[in-house]
Coordinates of C-alpha atoms in Angstrom, one line a residue:
Chain A
X1 CA 8.9 -33.7 -102.5
X2 CA 7.6 -36.7 -100.5
X3 CA 8.9 -36.6 -97.0
X4 CA 8.4 -38.3 -93.6
X5 CA 9.5 -36.7 -90.3
X6 CA 9.4 -38.5 -86.9
X7 CA 9.5 -36.9 -83.5
X8 CA 10.9 -37.0 -81.0
X9 CA 14.2 -38.7 -82.0
X10 CA 14.5 -40.4 -78.6
X11 CA 12.1 -40.8 -75.7
X12 CA 12.6 -42.1 -72.2
X13 CA 9.6 -43.2 -70.2
X14 CA 9.0 -44.7 -66.8
X15 CA 7.1 -48.0 -66.9
X16 CA 3.4 -47.2 -67.0
X17 CA 4.0 -43.6 -68.3
X18 CA 1.9 -43.3 -71.4
X19 CA 3.0 -41.1 -74.3
X20 CA 2.8 -40.6 -78.1
X21 CA 5.2 -40.8 -81.0
X22 CA 4.6 -38.5 -84.0
X23 CA 5.0 -39.1 -87.8
X24 CA 4.4 -36.1 -90.0
X25 CA 4.3 -36.7 -93.7
X26 CA 4.0 -35.0 -97.1
X27 CA 3.2 -37.3 -99.9
X28 CA 1.4 -37.1 -103.3
X29 CA -1.7 -39.2 -102.8
X30 CA -1.2 -41.4 -99.7
X31 CA -1.6 -45.0 -100.5
X32 CA -0.7 -46.3 -97.0
X33 CA 1.1 -45.4 -93.8
X34 CA 3.0 -48.1 -92.0
X35 CA 4.4 -48.5 -88.5
X36 CA 7.2 -50.9 -87.7
X37 CA 9.1 -51.8 -84.6
X38 CA 12.9 -52.5 -84.8
X39 CA 15.0 -54.1 -82.1
X40 CA 18.8 -53.5 -82.2
X41 CA 20.5 -55.6 -84.8
X42 CA 17.3 -57.0 -86.2
X43 CA 15.0 -56.3 -89.1
X44 CA 11.8 -54.1 -88.7
X45 CA 8.7 -55.9 -87.6
X46 CA 5.4 -54.8 -89.0
X47 CA 2.9 -53.3 -86.6
X48 CA 0.1 -51.4 -88.4
X49 CA -1.0 -50.0 -91.7
X50 CA -3.4 -47.1 -92.0
X51 CA -5.0 -46.1 -95.3
X52 CA -7.3 -43.1 -94.8
X53 CA -7.7 -40.2 -92.4
X54 CA -9.7 -41.1 -89.3
X55 CA -8.6 -44.7 -89.3
X56 CA -7.3 -46.3 -86.0
X57 CA -5.7 -49.6 -85.3
X58 CA -4.9 -51.2 -81.9
X59 CA -2.6 -53.9 -80.7
X60 CA -2.0 -54.6 -77.0
X61 CA -0.6 -51.3 -75.6
X62 CA -0.2 -49.7 -79.0
X63 CA -2.7 -47.6 -80.9
X64 CA -2.1 -45.9 -84.2
X65 CA -4.1 -43.0 -85.6
X66 CA -4.0 -41.1 -88.9
X67 CA -4.9 -37.6 -90.1
X68 CA -4.3 -36.0 -93.4
X69 CA -0.9 -34.7 -92.2
X70 CA 0.3 -37.0 -89.5
X71 CA 0.1 -40.2 -87.6
X72 CA 0.4 -40.9 -83.9
X73 CA 1.5 -44.1 -82.2
X74 CA 0.1 -44.0 -78.7
X75 CA 1.7 -46.2 -76.1
X76 CA -0.4 -46.9 -73.1
X77 CA 1.2 -48.0 -69.8
X78 CA 4.4 -49.1 -71.5
X79 CA 6.6 -51.9 -70.2
X80 CA 10.4 -52.3 -70.6
X81 CA 9.9 -54.8 -73.4
X82 CA 8.3 -52.0 -75.5
X83 CA 11.8 -50.5 -75.7
X84 CA 12.8 -50.4 -79.4
X85 CA 13.0 -48.0 -82.4
X86 CA 9.7 -47.3 -84.0
X87 CA 9.7 -46.5 -87.7
X88 CA 7.1 -44.8 -89.8
X89 CA 6.9 -45.1 -93.6
X90 CA 4.5 -43.9 -96.3
X91 CA 3.7 -45.2 -99.7
X92 CA 2.6 -42.7 -102.4
X93 CA -0.1 -43.6 -104.8
X94 CA 1.1 -45.3 -108.0
X95 CA 4.4 -46.4 -106.6
X96 CA 5.9 -49.5 -105.1
X97 CA 8.3 -47.5 -102.9
X98 CA 8.1 -46.6 -99.2
X99 CA 9.6 -43.5 -97.8
X100 CA 10.9 -44.0 -94.2
X101 CA 11.3 -41.6 -91.4
X102 CA 14.5 -41.8 -89.2
X103 CA 12.6 -43.4 -86.3
X104 CA 12.0 -42.7 -82.6
X105 CA 14.2 -44.6 -80.1
X106 CA 12.0 -45.5 -77.2
X107 CA 13.4 -46.6 -73.8
X108 CA 11.1 -47.7 -71.1
X109 CA 12.6 -47.8 -67.6
X110 CA 11.5 -50.3 -65.0
Chain B
X1 CA 7.4 -71.2 -91.7
X2 CA 7.0 -68.4 -94.3
X3 CA 9.5 -65.6 -94.3
X4 CA 12.5 -63.8 -95.6
X5 CA 16.0 -65.2 -95.1
X6 CA 19.1 -63.1 -95.3
X7 CA 22.6 -64.4 -95.2
X8 CA 25.2 -64.1 -93.9
X9 CA 24.3 -62.2 -90.7
X10 CA 27.8 -60.6 -90.7
X11 CA 30.1 -60.0 -93.6
X12 CA 33.5 -58.4 -94.0
X13 CA 34.8 -56.9 -97.1
X14 CA 38.4 -56.3 -98.1
X15 CA 39.5 -53.3 -100.2
X16 CA 38.7 -53.8 -103.9
X17 CA 36.5 -56.8 -103.2
X18 CA 33.0 -57.5 -104.4
X19 CA 30.7 -59.2 -102.0
X20 CA 27.2 -60.6 -102.4
X21 CA 24.4 -60.6 -99.9
X22 CA 21.7 -63.2 -100.2
X23 CA 18.0 -62.7 -99.8
X24 CA 15.4 -65.6 -100.2
X25 CA 11.7 -65.4 -99.6
X26 CA 9.0 -68.1 -99.5
X27 CA 6.1 -65.8 -99.2
X28 CA 5.3 -65.9 -102.9
X29 CA 5.6 -62.1 -103.1
X30 CA 6.3 -60.5 -106.5
X31 CA 8.1 -57.4 -105.2
X32 CA 11.4 -57.4 -103.4
X33 CA 13.6 -54.6 -102.1
X34 CA 17.0 -53.8 -100.7
X35 CA 17.6 -51.0 -98.2
X36 CA 20.6 -49.6 -96.5
X37 CA 20.4 -48.4 -92.8
X38 CA 23.0 -46.2 -91.3
X39 CA 22.9 -44.9 -87.7
X40 CA 20.6 -41.9 -87.3
X41 CA 19.2 -42.2 -90.8
X42 CA 16.1 -43.8 -92.2
X43 CA 16.1 -46.8 -94.5
X44 CA 17.3 -45.8 -97.9
X45 CA 16.3 -47.7 -101.0
X46 CA 19.0 -49.3 -103.1
X47 CA 17.2 -51.3 -105.6
X48 CA 13.7 -52.9 -106.0
X49 CA 12.1 -55.5 -108.3
X50 CA 8.5 -55.8 -109.1
X51 CA 8.8 -59.0 -111.1
X52 CA 11.3 -61.6 -112.2
X53 CA 13.9 -60.4 -114.6
X54 CA 13.1 -56.7 -113.9
X55 CA 14.5 -54.3 -111.4
X56 CA 14.8 -50.5 -110.8
X57 CA 17.4 -48.3 -109.2
X58 CA 16.4 -46.7 -105.9
X59 CA 17.8 -43.6 -104.3
X60 CA 21.3 -44.8 -103.7
X61 CA 22.1 -47.5 -106.3
X62 CA 25.6 -46.4 -107.2
X63 CA 28.2 -49.0 -106.3
X64 CA 25.6 -51.8 -106.0
X65 CA 24.1 -54.3 -108.4
X66 CA 21.3 -56.9 -108.3
X67 CA 19.7 -59.7 -110.2
X68 CA 16.2 -61.3 -110.1
X69 CA 16.4 -64.6 -111.9
X70 CA 13.9 -66.3 -109.6
X71 CA 10.8 -65.1 -107.8
X72 CA 12.2 -66.3 -104.5
X73 CA 15.7 -64.7 -104.7
X74 CA 17.0 -61.2 -105.0
X75 CA 20.8 -61.1 -104.3
X76 CA 22.6 -57.8 -103.8
X77 CA 26.3 -57.3 -104.8
X78 CA 28.3 -54.6 -103.2
X79 CA 31.0 -53.7 -105.6
X80 CA 34.4 -52.2 -105.1
X81 CA 32.9 -48.9 -106.5
X82 CA 31.0 -48.5 -103.3
X83 CA 33.5 -46.6 -101.2
X84 CA 31.6 -46.5 -97.9
X85 CA 29.9 -49.9 -97.7
X86 CA 29.8 -50.3 -93.9
X87 CA 26.1 -50.4 -93.0
X88 CA 23.2 -52.7 -92.0
X89 CA 21.5 -54.1 -95.2
X90 CA 17.9 -55.1 -95.1
X91 CA 15.9 -57.1 -97.7
X92 CA 12.1 -56.9 -97.9
X93 CA 9.3 -58.3 -99.9
X94 CA 5.9 -56.9 -100.4
X95 CA 2.4 -58.4 -100.3
X96 CA 0.8 -56.6 -103.2
X97 CA -2.8 -55.5 -103.6
X98 CA -4.8 -53.4 -101.2
X99 CA -2.5 -54.0 -98.2
X100 CA 1.0 -53.4 -99.8
X101 CA 2.8 -54.4 -96.6
X102 CA 6.5 -54.9 -96.8
X103 CA 8.0 -57.7 -94.6
X104 CA 11.7 -57.6 -93.7
X105 CA 14.5 -60.1 -93.2
X106 CA 16.8 -60.1 -90.2
X107 CA 19.5 -58.1 -92.0
X108 CA 23.2 -58.4 -92.9
X109 CA 25.8 -56.2 -91.2
X110 CA 28.6 -55.4 -93.6
X111 CA 32.0 -54.1 -92.4
X112 CA 35.2 -53.2 -94.2
X113 CA 38.4 -54.8 -93.1

């Protein structure tokens, strides 16, 4: 069965304290892995998509990486405005559907 | 500006009432989706549509119905058969092809009176 597991469920960091969020997946033929940011009461905002193991994408303080079993979202020197829930999703080959993880709630303290 | 518009932002349903959530997109995407989000749970797929006049049930379709008469519009009706409708509802459309990226609207929060 296709499955996505995110860890930790919640993470508190001091401003400037770098860390990583994990997304482990089991899927039949990965077509793509997607990272989103969601602020409270709002829709998810697209961040990155990764398609094959070894691929990396960067945007400001965020860097996403992908292996055959998991993806990491690295946050370097986070700021309070990085506080949000980060969602991971995978798309299996031959489907139009995403499978979402339950997200990691990140809180960055000033 | 291109995007996905969901309305209303907040909606209240009375017992036995059907309510309809609107989703409109001007991104020229063929595929559209409805998700339900509950606290502590991931997004769960209700219905999706790959093309006009065609749609498929997702994982939790019971108590919901949809239509896709126009490419731009994919309304969701929450029927009285849905006994626990309180949730945050999200509509998305997908840019097909190599990227297959889903873009989301701002959501509708549905509560029961």
